[in-house]
């Protein structure tokens, strides 16, 4: 009985950077990041590579990071029993465009529709991009952090739980707390020696 | 678990505490038990009295001989003839009274069955599905049908726009025409059949075709794709299965030498055999084709609830839909009566009809055939339309016709051959059974030579995980 | 004279006796064959993922009940495991065994329901479904005994399970586990060589292994096509690595294979429950965690094997009591990726049966 492993982003980024130089824009030990217009290339390469053999797309989802939207792909190999995580970020909130992974994985069909519906990310190359849960003409994209802003707040989130210890910090849910999540550094574009090694130490 | 602990879960407790019918009967209060036993003794004594009357022949032919209600009609006829009435009035009365009495009887049978039939069917299917059927409305749920009927009657009548005004209202009533007319030639006792036509069998076959018209009207007039689709499926099925019915009845007619239903029954009683034992394949073909005629499972693709809601009666609301659902039951007992008459000996029971009235025997047989229908409905899944049609045209019709030729040969031998019944009929029965079985096997082998009918292999059990490579290894 | 036919549009659902929940199919039909198939979902969309951002992790556990409402225990378990991996919470051993027992009980109940509804779709008037409901009723009674609810159990907690089962639970479980193999044999016999059932399900809705993997199918849909992939063995969570059981794999990827995979998994689940019952130690049933757990910043994608496939939870935490992003990877939605291709050029009855074999729960699709 083998236990499954999640491949280190550093390894993946190194190998990927050797064959497709400059494609990786950021790396941590959990995931690699590529540009939104090079998603198909990356996924196709990972699918065809013998070392990674990412034949199945486990999960395709998106996270709203206030200034951009981050689309996350969880890939796995069934024979080699490992997973890898690929991320990409849109160039802005409006319009948020990413290449569609449908040509590589058919399983992206409905998941990309869901991301389009709830987050507003357009996937270029998707054969049938329309809303999945909400009706045509629904104003806005609900899962975005600025949808239905509550009075005095910009985003969703609990500031603190009412029955917690009193000394737990109350988090301000407002513009100051905007960049929540892991911070990372964008590596250089074309210099081969620089790909895949820049691990950011400060998380947050 | 020791005896002192209660079963923990409600379900297992319910199962453990369930008492059998005998236990519950014996647990009734004492006065009721005493009354029941008195009634039982009284019943036994009355049976003995009747038995004495029957044996001594004092009962035969009297107007109060309830073993055959036709006796009363004949006595009435005699009374009218002997009275000093004007001959035209006399003949009119002599015709009118039995006709009205018979018609009332038939309509009350069908109507009465519509009152209690749904209850019976639902309780029976529930027993097959390990649950109880309706048991809340009224004692033992007997008023359930009434409640359903009242509910349906008070529903709003929704007529789809674009529906043909006349053709929309006719079908719910028109489907009942064959369901009631079909009872006419059926003999209930030697002198008791409403219209003992000389061409009774032809009449039966013609009646079964009337149902198709009503279905067609219903599907067309609803102005709805669902209904049209359902109606088309139903009509295709119904007219396809009329042929096996006709061929089976042809086999019956060949053997018995008459198309009169009462003579068919008498032939079975004289020869001391039921036609189901002589031509079993015809009987089974008749049974299966009849389920298609009356749209019951496994052949109810026209109203396949899980696929297209309700088929040809989708657009009917309230009591109109209720009538469509009710006619299925009325048709079911009609087919039961026909099946009993043709294949199960009708009202005869190897001599028992001198003791028990023939109509009670026939009613019991109808009940048994109906039970068979309900059993099939509760157990089998539905056939797909192309499977149904393939079965009718590729299997039932050719095999029925082939066996009917065989029956024709046998019947001509039977007429000329002077041997005791036991031998001739036994031989015919044997030949028929073996030829039917043999022909079925051979023909099915031919029909399905390309498809794999064996039980599929069991799935593979493994402990090694993997993707395409591992799958290749598993497949070997 | 040539005949020409005109295609027409048939709407199946959202209210329908056959579809599993509020699920709508828009079918363009040409006679009896389907030319185009489109599914419209969202009738049960309750914006769980957005609401979850306003609640603590423990308060989000009831959402998973209502997502996959026919497999609540595995949904709860998935979220509990995800948060435990994110926050580094240890689970006591007794709780792990209880989790395994209840997950497998839930698997039996869910597969019984899935197979029963498949046969009802094929037209068998609910009789086999009600037969399987006997055992499901007993299992739901066990759930009620332990956590108070039959369907939306809300039983798993971060760091263990909510309650220790009462004293009457173990004899009842023993009784159930003793009689289950015979009952499953009964259902097996009823159906495995029933010609009508075989005619309706063999060769229908075939999915090739490559298509299955590429379309992100998981669970019995994937295993029916011949791929031996089960997360309980490939990526063991809880104490599944101490259990001896087999994974059932089909041969040809048709409806019959998926049906048989679920049927045979019932035996395996019984085996697992028996082993868990014999190995379970005494001890605590959960660890103490803060009222509103604040995991470190980070993200995690953790997945377990629910009766429908791989149910995954993608959690992004920003150090606060509520998640920054809460996403459920719903197997039912993703297993429908091939529906369009499976439905094309099939008969309507076949499409319905194929949909039934993919075992969807609309609560999970819509969330």
mmCIF file of C-alpha atoms in Angstrom, chain C residues 48-354:
data_model
loop_
_atom_site.group_PDB
_atom_site.id
_atom_site.type_symbol
_atom_site.label_atom_id
_atom_site.label_comp_id
_atom_site.label_asym_id
_atom_site.label_seq_id
_atom_site.Cartn_x
_atom_site.Cartn_y
_atom_site.Cartn_z
ATOM 1 C CA UNK C 48 -22.445 27.195 0.370
ATOM 2 C CA UNK C 49 -18.980 28.279 -0.612
ATOM 3 C CA UNK C 50 -19.706 31.932 -0.033
ATOM 4 C CA UNK C 51 -21.542 31.312 3.219
ATOM 5 C CA UNK C 52 -18.671 29.215 4.461
ATOM 6 C CA UNK C 53 -16.421 32.241 4.385
ATOM 7 C CA UNK C 54 -18.457 33.726 7.219
ATOM 8 C CA UNK C 55 -18.370 30.732 9.490
ATOM 9 C CA UNK C 56 -15.743 28.918 11.463
ATOM 10 C CA UNK C 57 -14.476 25.580 10.251
ATOM 11 C CA UNK C 58 -16.592 23.629 12.703
ATOM 12 C CA UNK C 59 -19.639 25.605 11.724
ATOM 13 C CA UNK C 60 -19.004 24.577 8.130
ATOM 14 C CA UNK C 61 -19.385 20.884 8.825
ATOM 15 C CA UNK C 62 -23.202 20.916 8.482
ATOM 16 C CA UNK C 63 -22.758 22.357 4.985
ATOM 17 C CA UNK C 64 -21.148 19.139 3.921
ATOM 18 C CA UNK C 65 -24.162 17.219 5.225
ATOM 19 C CA UNK C 66 -26.364 19.099 2.875
ATOM 20 C CA UNK C 67 -24.037 19.012 -0.073
ATOM 21 C CA UNK C 68 -24.010 15.270 -0.568
ATOM 22 C CA UNK C 69 -27.065 14.480 1.449
ATOM 23 C CA UNK C 70 -26.977 10.776 0.671
ATOM 24 C CA UNK C 71 -23.449 10.359 2.003
ATOM 25 C CA UNK C 72 -23.274 12.835 4.829
ATOM 26 C CA UNK C 73 -20.724 10.937 6.886
ATOM 27 C CA UNK C 74 -18.108 10.906 4.150
ATOM 28 C CA UNK C 75 -18.733 14.565 3.404
ATOM 29 C CA UNK C 76 -18.216 15.444 7.050
ATOM 30 C CA UNK C 77 -15.150 13.269 7.175
ATOM 31 C CA UNK C 78 -13.635 14.935 4.151
ATOM 32 C CA UNK C 79 -13.886 18.373 5.664
ATOM 33 C CA UNK C 80 -12.666 17.203 9.053
ATOM 34 C CA UNK C 81 -9.609 15.564 7.508
ATOM 35 C CA UNK C 82 -8.890 18.638 5.389
ATOM 36 C CA UNK C 83 -8.920 20.960 8.367
ATOM 37 C CA UNK C 84 -6.892 18.539 10.427
ATOM 38 C CA UNK C 85 -4.234 18.383 7.758
ATOM 39 C CA UNK C 86 -4.239 22.134 7.434
ATOM 40 C CA UNK C 87 -4.064 22.853 11.156
ATOM 41 C CA UNK C 88 -2.086 19.822 12.235
ATOM 42 C CA UNK C 89 -4.633 18.359 14.646
ATOM 43 C CA UNK C 90 -4.131 14.834 15.944
ATOM 44 C CA UNK C 91 -7.029 12.422 16.068
ATOM 45 C CA UNK C 92 -7.244 9.721 18.752
ATOM 46 C CA UNK C 93 -7.316 6.140 17.586
ATOM 47 C CA UNK C 94 -10.774 5.294 18.780
ATOM 48 C CA UNK C 95 -12.111 8.202 16.801
ATOM 49 C CA UNK C 96 -10.335 6.979 13.686
ATOM 50 C CA UNK C 97 -11.943 3.578 13.960
ATOM 51 C CA UNK C 98 -15.345 5.107 14.585
ATOM 52 C CA UNK C 99 -14.842 7.261 11.521
ATOM 53 C CA UNK C 100 -14.072 4.208 9.425
ATOM 54 C CA UNK C 101 -17.087 2.309 10.718
ATOM 55 C CA UNK C 102 -19.477 5.123 10.000
ATOM 56 C CA UNK C 103 -17.985 5.887 6.607
ATOM 57 C CA UNK C 104 -18.422 2.309 5.547
ATOM 58 C CA UNK C 105 -21.964 2.151 6.903
ATOM 59 C CA UNK C 106 -22.708 5.253 4.917
ATOM 60 C CA UNK C 107 -21.170 3.692 1.850
ATOM 61 C CA UNK C 108 -23.467 0.690 2.156
ATOM 62 C CA UNK C 109 -26.520 2.914 2.568
ATOM 63 C CA UNK C 110 -25.547 5.126 -0.344
ATOM 64 C CA UNK C 111 -24.751 2.269 -2.731
ATOM 65 C CA UNK C 112 -28.014 0.553 -1.836
ATOM 66 C CA UNK C 113 -29.848 3.719 -2.712
ATOM 67 C CA UNK C 114 -27.874 4.308 -5.904
ATOM 68 C CA UNK C 115 -28.367 0.806 -7.216
ATOM 69 C CA UNK C 116 -31.988 0.733 -6.196
ATOM 70 C CA UNK C 117 -32.776 3.938 -8.016
ATOM 71 C CA UNK C 118 -30.927 2.684 -11.065
ATOM 72 C CA UNK C 119 -33.178 -0.345 -11.210
ATOM 73 C CA UNK C 120 -36.231 1.824 -10.697
ATOM 74 C CA UNK C 121 -35.109 3.937 -13.621
ATOM 75 C CA UNK C 122 -34.976 0.765 -15.647
ATOM 76 C CA UNK C 123 -38.593 0.339 -14.728
ATOM 77 C CA UNK C 124 -38.735 -2.219 -11.953
ATOM 78 C CA UNK C 125 -41.402 -0.405 -9.981
ATOM 79 C CA UNK C 126 -39.282 0.194 -6.928
ATOM 80 C CA UNK C 127 -39.416 -3.384 -5.701
ATOM 81 C CA UNK C 128 -35.634 -3.970 -5.618
ATOM 82 C CA UNK C 129 -35.194 -0.464 -4.255
ATOM 83 C CA UNK C 130 -37.470 -1.217 -1.345
ATOM 84 C CA UNK C 131 -35.719 -4.486 -0.689
ATOM 85 C CA UNK C 132 -32.431 -2.616 -0.384
ATOM 86 C CA UNK C 133 -34.092 -0.033 1.771
ATOM 87 C CA UNK C 134 -34.510 -2.647 4.487
ATOM 88 C CA UNK C 135 -30.817 -2.574 5.210
ATOM 89 C CA UNK C 136 -30.599 1.134 4.653
ATOM 90 C CA UNK C 137 -33.330 1.642 7.237
ATOM 91 C CA UNK C 138 -31.338 -0.304 9.796
ATOM 92 C CA UNK C 139 -28.237 1.707 9.027
ATOM 93 C CA UNK C 140 -30.119 4.969 9.347
ATOM 94 C CA UNK C 141 -31.474 3.761 12.662
ATOM 95 C CA UNK C 142 -27.909 3.208 13.805
ATOM 96 C CA UNK C 143 -27.025 6.748 12.763
ATOM 97 C CA UNK C 144 -29.977 8.092 14.640
ATOM 98 C CA UNK C 145 -28.968 6.180 17.719
ATOM 99 C CA UNK C 146 -25.514 7.676 17.635
ATOM 100 C CA UNK C 147 -25.856 11.240 16.496
ATOM 101 C CA UNK C 148 -29.543 11.958 16.461
ATOM 102 C CA UNK C 149 -30.087 12.351 12.746
ATOM 103 C CA UNK C 150 -30.646 9.881 9.957
ATOM 104 C CA UNK C 151 -29.543 11.820 6.944
ATOM 105 C CA UNK C 152 -27.758 15.055 7.815
ATOM 106 C CA UNK C 153 -25.618 13.526 10.469
ATOM 107 C CA UNK C 154 -23.059 16.260 11.262
ATOM 108 C CA UNK C 155 -21.133 13.613 13.133
ATOM 109 C CA UNK C 156 -17.471 14.189 12.389
ATOM 110 C CA UNK C 157 -15.650 16.920 14.228
ATOM 111 C CA UNK C 158 -12.234 18.412 13.710
ATOM 112 C CA UNK C 159 -10.145 16.132 15.842
ATOM 113 C CA UNK C 160 -12.523 13.196 16.137
ATOM 114 C CA UNK C 161 -16.194 12.407 16.165
ATOM 115 C CA UNK C 162 -18.981 14.184 17.933
ATOM 116 C CA UNK C 163 -20.332 11.452 20.212
ATOM 117 C CA UNK C 164 -19.299 8.053 21.382
ATOM 118 C CA UNK C 165 -21.941 5.558 20.248
ATOM 119 C CA UNK C 166 -24.252 4.378 23.016
ATOM 120 C CA UNK C 167 -24.244 0.928 24.553
ATOM 121 C CA UNK C 168 -27.015 -0.459 22.332
ATOM 122 C CA UNK C 169 -25.088 0.466 19.231
ATOM 123 C CA UNK C 170 -22.599 -2.386 19.229
ATOM 124 C CA UNK C 171 -25.039 -5.331 19.473
ATOM 125 C CA UNK C 172 -27.226 -3.755 16.820
ATOM 126 C CA UNK C 173 -24.201 -3.251 14.577
ATOM 127 C CA UNK C 174 -23.095 -6.827 15.139
ATOM 128 C CA UNK C 175 -26.531 -8.089 14.202
ATOM 129 C CA UNK C 176 -26.600 -5.998 11.063
ATOM 130 C CA UNK C 177 -23.132 -7.030 10.000
ATOM 131 C CA UNK C 178 -23.952 -10.684 10.526
ATOM 132 C CA UNK C 179 -27.010 -10.669 8.319
ATOM 133 C CA UNK C 180 -25.795 -8.267 5.636
ATOM 134 C CA UNK C 181 -23.754 -10.703 3.519
ATOM 135 C CA UNK C 182 -26.785 -12.973 3.148
ATOM 136 C CA UNK C 183 -28.982 -10.099 2.197
ATOM 137 C CA UNK C 184 -26.495 -8.839 -0.358
ATOM 138 C CA UNK C 185 -26.352 -12.352 -1.781
ATOM 139 C CA UNK C 186 -30.127 -12.191 -2.107
ATOM 140 C CA UNK C 187 -29.995 -8.985 -4.118
ATOM 141 C CA UNK C 188 -27.157 -10.396 -6.155
ATOM 142 C CA UNK C 189 -29.165 -13.436 -7.119
ATOM 143 C CA UNK C 190 -32.228 -11.391 -7.956
ATOM 144 C CA UNK C 191 -30.441 -9.181 -10.386
ATOM 145 C CA UNK C 192 -27.207 -10.564 -11.733
ATOM 146 C CA UNK C 193 -28.741 -12.914 -14.262
ATOM 147 C CA UNK C 194 -32.111 -11.238 -14.733
ATOM 148 C CA UNK C 195 -32.402 -11.096 -18.515
ATOM 149 C CA UNK C 196 -34.493 -7.994 -18.619
ATOM 150 C CA UNK C 197 -32.029 -6.135 -16.436
ATOM 151 C CA UNK C 198 -29.089 -7.394 -18.466
ATOM 152 C CA UNK C 199 -30.764 -6.345 -21.683
ATOM 153 C CA UNK C 200 -31.300 -2.876 -20.305
ATOM 154 C CA UNK C 201 -27.822 -2.358 -18.918
ATOM 155 C CA UNK C 202 -25.232 -4.343 -20.866
ATOM 156 C CA UNK C 203 -23.440 -2.405 -23.524
ATOM 157 C CA UNK C 204 -25.246 0.772 -22.550
ATOM 158 C CA UNK C 205 -23.354 3.919 -21.698
ATOM 159 C CA UNK C 206 -19.870 2.563 -22.318
ATOM 160 C CA UNK C 207 -16.998 4.773 -21.155
ATOM 161 C CA UNK C 208 -13.512 3.850 -22.245
ATOM 162 C CA UNK C 209 -10.721 3.985 -19.640
ATOM 163 C CA UNK C 210 -8.836 6.783 -21.366
ATOM 164 C CA UNK C 211 -11.954 8.907 -21.627
ATOM 165 C CA UNK C 212 -12.796 8.183 -18.030
ATOM 166 C CA UNK C 213 -9.456 9.375 -16.738
ATOM 167 C CA UNK C 214 -9.325 12.394 -18.993
ATOM 168 C CA UNK C 215 -12.805 13.466 -17.953
ATOM 169 C CA UNK C 216 -11.763 13.380 -14.284
ATOM 170 C CA UNK C 217 -14.140 10.576 -13.445
ATOM 171 C CA UNK C 218 -13.590 8.975 -10.053
ATOM 172 C CA UNK C 219 -15.252 6.407 -7.874
ATOM 173 C CA UNK C 220 -17.366 3.556 -9.242
ATOM 174 C CA UNK C 221 -17.670 5.337 -12.604
ATOM 175 C CA UNK C 222 -13.896 5.123 -13.030
ATOM 176 C CA UNK C 223 -13.548 1.668 -11.560
ATOM 177 C CA UNK C 224 -16.328 0.359 -13.779
ATOM 178 C CA UNK C 225 -14.167 1.191 -16.779
ATOM 179 C CA UNK C 226 -11.342 -0.967 -15.509
ATOM 180 C CA UNK C 227 -9.063 1.496 -13.735
ATOM 181 C CA UNK C 228 -8.113 0.256 -10.265
ATOM 182 C CA UNK C 229 -8.100 3.529 -8.367
ATOM 183 C CA UNK C 230 -9.573 3.871 -4.917
ATOM 184 C CA UNK C 231 -8.376 6.570 -2.554
ATOM 185 C CA UNK C 232 -8.808 4.306 0.423
ATOM 186 C CA UNK C 233 -5.926 2.271 -0.905
ATOM 187 C CA UNK C 234 -3.988 4.735 -3.014
ATOM 188 C CA UNK C 235 -3.944 7.644 -0.594
ATOM 189 C CA UNK C 236 -5.077 6.090 2.699
ATOM 190 C CA UNK C 237 -6.614 8.358 5.262
ATOM 191 C CA UNK C 238 -7.811 7.552 8.770
ATOM 192 C CA UNK C 239 -6.957 3.921 9.549
ATOM 193 C CA UNK C 240 -7.726 2.420 6.140
ATOM 194 C CA UNK C 241 -4.127 1.296 5.801
ATOM 195 C CA UNK C 242 -4.738 -1.206 8.611
ATOM 196 C CA UNK C 243 -7.769 -2.733 6.918
ATOM 197 C CA UNK C 244 -7.660 -5.668 4.569
ATOM 198 C CA UNK C 245 -10.059 -5.306 1.716
ATOM 199 C CA UNK C 246 -10.173 -5.485 -2.038
ATOM 200 C CA UNK C 247 -11.049 -2.872 -4.565
ATOM 201 C CA UNK C 248 -13.661 -3.858 -7.128
ATOM 202 C CA UNK C 249 -12.911 -3.108 -10.751
ATOM 203 C CA UNK C 250 -15.219 -3.606 -13.712
ATOM 204 C CA UNK C 251 -14.352 -4.842 -17.137
ATOM 205 C CA UNK C 252 -16.028 -2.918 -19.883
ATOM 206 C CA UNK C 253 -17.307 0.375 -18.543
ATOM 207 C CA UNK C 254 -20.995 -0.057 -19.240
ATOM 208 C CA UNK C 255 -23.886 0.542 -16.902
ATOM 209 C CA UNK C 256 -23.868 -3.066 -15.772
ATOM 210 C CA UNK C 257 -20.251 -2.833 -14.688
ATOM 211 C CA UNK C 258 -20.802 0.276 -12.644
ATOM 212 C CA UNK C 259 -23.801 -1.372 -11.052
ATOM 213 C CA UNK C 260 -21.814 -4.488 -10.207
ATOM 214 C CA UNK C 261 -18.919 -2.463 -8.822
ATOM 215 C CA UNK C 262 -21.265 -0.835 -6.348
ATOM 216 C CA UNK C 263 -22.900 -4.142 -5.519
ATOM 217 C CA UNK C 264 -19.588 -5.837 -4.805
ATOM 218 C CA UNK C 265 -18.299 -2.909 -2.788
ATOM 219 C CA UNK C 266 -21.031 -3.706 -0.306
ATOM 220 C CA UNK C 267 -19.271 -6.931 0.594
ATOM 221 C CA UNK C 268 -15.989 -5.095 1.021
ATOM 222 C CA UNK C 269 -17.571 -2.519 3.272
ATOM 223 C CA UNK C 270 -18.953 -5.230 5.507
ATOM 224 C CA UNK C 271 -15.478 -6.714 5.708
ATOM 225 C CA UNK C 272 -13.996 -3.383 6.730
ATOM 226 C CA UNK C 273 -16.630 -2.836 9.393
ATOM 227 C CA UNK C 274 -15.978 -6.231 10.882
ATOM 228 C CA UNK C 275 -12.256 -5.567 11.071
ATOM 229 C CA UNK C 276 -12.781 -2.148 12.571
ATOM 230 C CA UNK C 277 -15.119 -3.574 15.180
ATOM 231 C CA UNK C 278 -12.540 -6.091 16.225
ATOM 232 C CA UNK C 279 -9.659 -3.610 16.338
ATOM 233 C CA UNK C 280 -11.283 -0.617 17.950
ATOM 234 C CA UNK C 281 -9.579 0.452 21.181
ATOM 235 C CA UNK C 282 -11.034 2.301 24.133
ATOM 236 C CA UNK C 283 -10.210 5.934 24.452
ATOM 237 C CA UNK C 284 -11.291 9.449 23.739
ATOM 238 C CA UNK C 285 -13.514 10.139 20.805
ATOM 239 C CA UNK C 286 -12.082 13.526 19.951
ATOM 240 C CA UNK C 287 -9.336 15.900 20.875
ATOM 241 C CA UNK C 288 -9.904 19.287 22.365
ATOM 242 C CA UNK C 289 -9.455 22.048 19.875
ATOM 243 C CA UNK C 290 -10.080 25.743 20.327
ATOM 244 C CA UNK C 291 -13.654 26.844 19.869
ATOM 245 C CA UNK C 292 -12.783 28.623 16.664
ATOM 246 C CA UNK C 293 -9.727 26.958 15.267
ATOM 247 C CA UNK C 294 -7.319 29.361 13.586
ATOM 248 C CA UNK C 295 -5.056 27.352 11.300
ATOM 249 C CA UNK C 296 -1.861 28.866 10.014
ATOM 250 C CA UNK C 297 -1.981 30.624 6.740
ATOM 251 C CA UNK C 298 -1.767 28.260 3.834
ATOM 252 C CA UNK C 299 -3.875 26.128 1.653
ATOM 253 C CA UNK C 300 -4.626 22.484 1.244
ATOM 254 C CA UNK C 301 -6.442 20.211 -1.123
ATOM 255 C CA UNK C 302 -7.391 17.018 0.629
ATOM 256 C CA UNK C 303 -9.592 14.291 -0.751
ATOM 257 C CA UNK C 304 -11.298 11.126 0.415
ATOM 258 C CA UNK C 305 -13.293 8.407 -1.249
ATOM 259 C CA UNK C 306 -16.996 9.074 -0.957
ATOM 260 C CA UNK C 307 -19.489 6.609 -2.414
ATOM 261 C CA UNK C 308 -19.668 8.765 -5.514
ATOM 262 C CA UNK C 309 -15.982 9.279 -6.095
ATOM 263 C CA UNK C 310 -13.258 11.592 -4.967
ATOM 264 C CA UNK C 311 -14.689 14.307 -2.767
ATOM 265 C CA UNK C 312 -12.060 16.975 -2.305
ATOM 266 C CA UNK C 313 -11.888 20.043 -0.119
ATOM 267 C CA UNK C 314 -9.769 22.982 -1.169
ATOM 268 C CA UNK C 315 -9.258 25.248 1.836
ATOM 269 C CA UNK C 316 -7.325 28.480 1.885
ATOM 270 C CA UNK C 317 -6.753 29.886 5.308
ATOM 271 C CA UNK C 318 -5.618 33.392 6.116
ATOM 272 C CA UNK C 319 -5.014 32.828 9.782
ATOM 273 C CA UNK C 320 -8.503 33.726 10.898
ATOM 274 C CA UNK C 321 -11.310 31.618 12.316
ATOM 275 C CA UNK C 322 -13.083 31.362 8.974
ATOM 276 C CA UNK C 323 -11.673 30.039 5.707
ATOM 277 C CA UNK C 324 -10.606 32.493 3.043
ATOM 278 C CA UNK C 325 -11.773 30.114 0.349
ATOM 279 C CA UNK C 326 -13.819 26.982 0.798
ATOM 280 C CA UNK C 327 -14.342 24.819 -2.238
ATOM 281 C CA UNK C 328 -15.894 21.367 -2.439
ATOM 282 C CA UNK C 329 -14.746 19.274 -5.353
ATOM 283 C CA UNK C 330 -18.011 17.533 -6.008
ATOM 284 C CA UNK C 331 -17.698 14.135 -7.687
ATOM 285 C CA UNK C 332 -21.276 14.210 -8.951
ATOM 286 C CA UNK C 333 -20.699 17.357 -10.989
ATOM 287 C CA UNK C 334 -17.454 16.146 -12.474
ATOM 288 C CA UNK C 335 -18.768 12.702 -13.289
ATOM 289 C CA UNK C 336 -21.262 14.462 -15.541
ATOM 290 C CA UNK C 337 -18.525 15.820 -17.795
ATOM 291 C CA UNK C 338 -19.148 13.055 -20.304
ATOM 292 C CA UNK C 339 -22.921 13.209 -20.261
ATOM 293 C CA UNK C 340 -23.129 15.148 -23.474
ATOM 294 C CA UNK C 341 -21.107 12.588 -25.382
ATOM 295 C CA UNK C 342 -22.768 9.604 -23.776
ATOM 296 C CA UNK C 343 -26.199 10.868 -24.603
ATOM 297 C CA UNK C 344 -25.681 11.648 -28.228
ATOM 298 C CA UNK C 345 -27.214 9.060 -30.569
ATOM 299 C CA UNK C 346 -28.556 7.021 -27.709
ATOM 300 C CA UNK C 347 -32.153 6.078 -27.104
ATOM 301 C CA UNK C 348 -33.885 8.104 -24.435
ATOM 302 C CA UNK C 349 -34.324 5.137 -22.129
ATOM 303 C CA UNK C 350 -30.620 4.392 -22.404
ATOM 304 C CA UNK C 351 -29.696 7.950 -21.547
ATOM 305 C CA UNK C 352 -31.851 7.820 -18.445
ATOM 306 C CA UNK C 353 -30.269 4.576 -17.352
ATOM 307 C CA UNK C 354 -26.766 5.942 -17.982
#
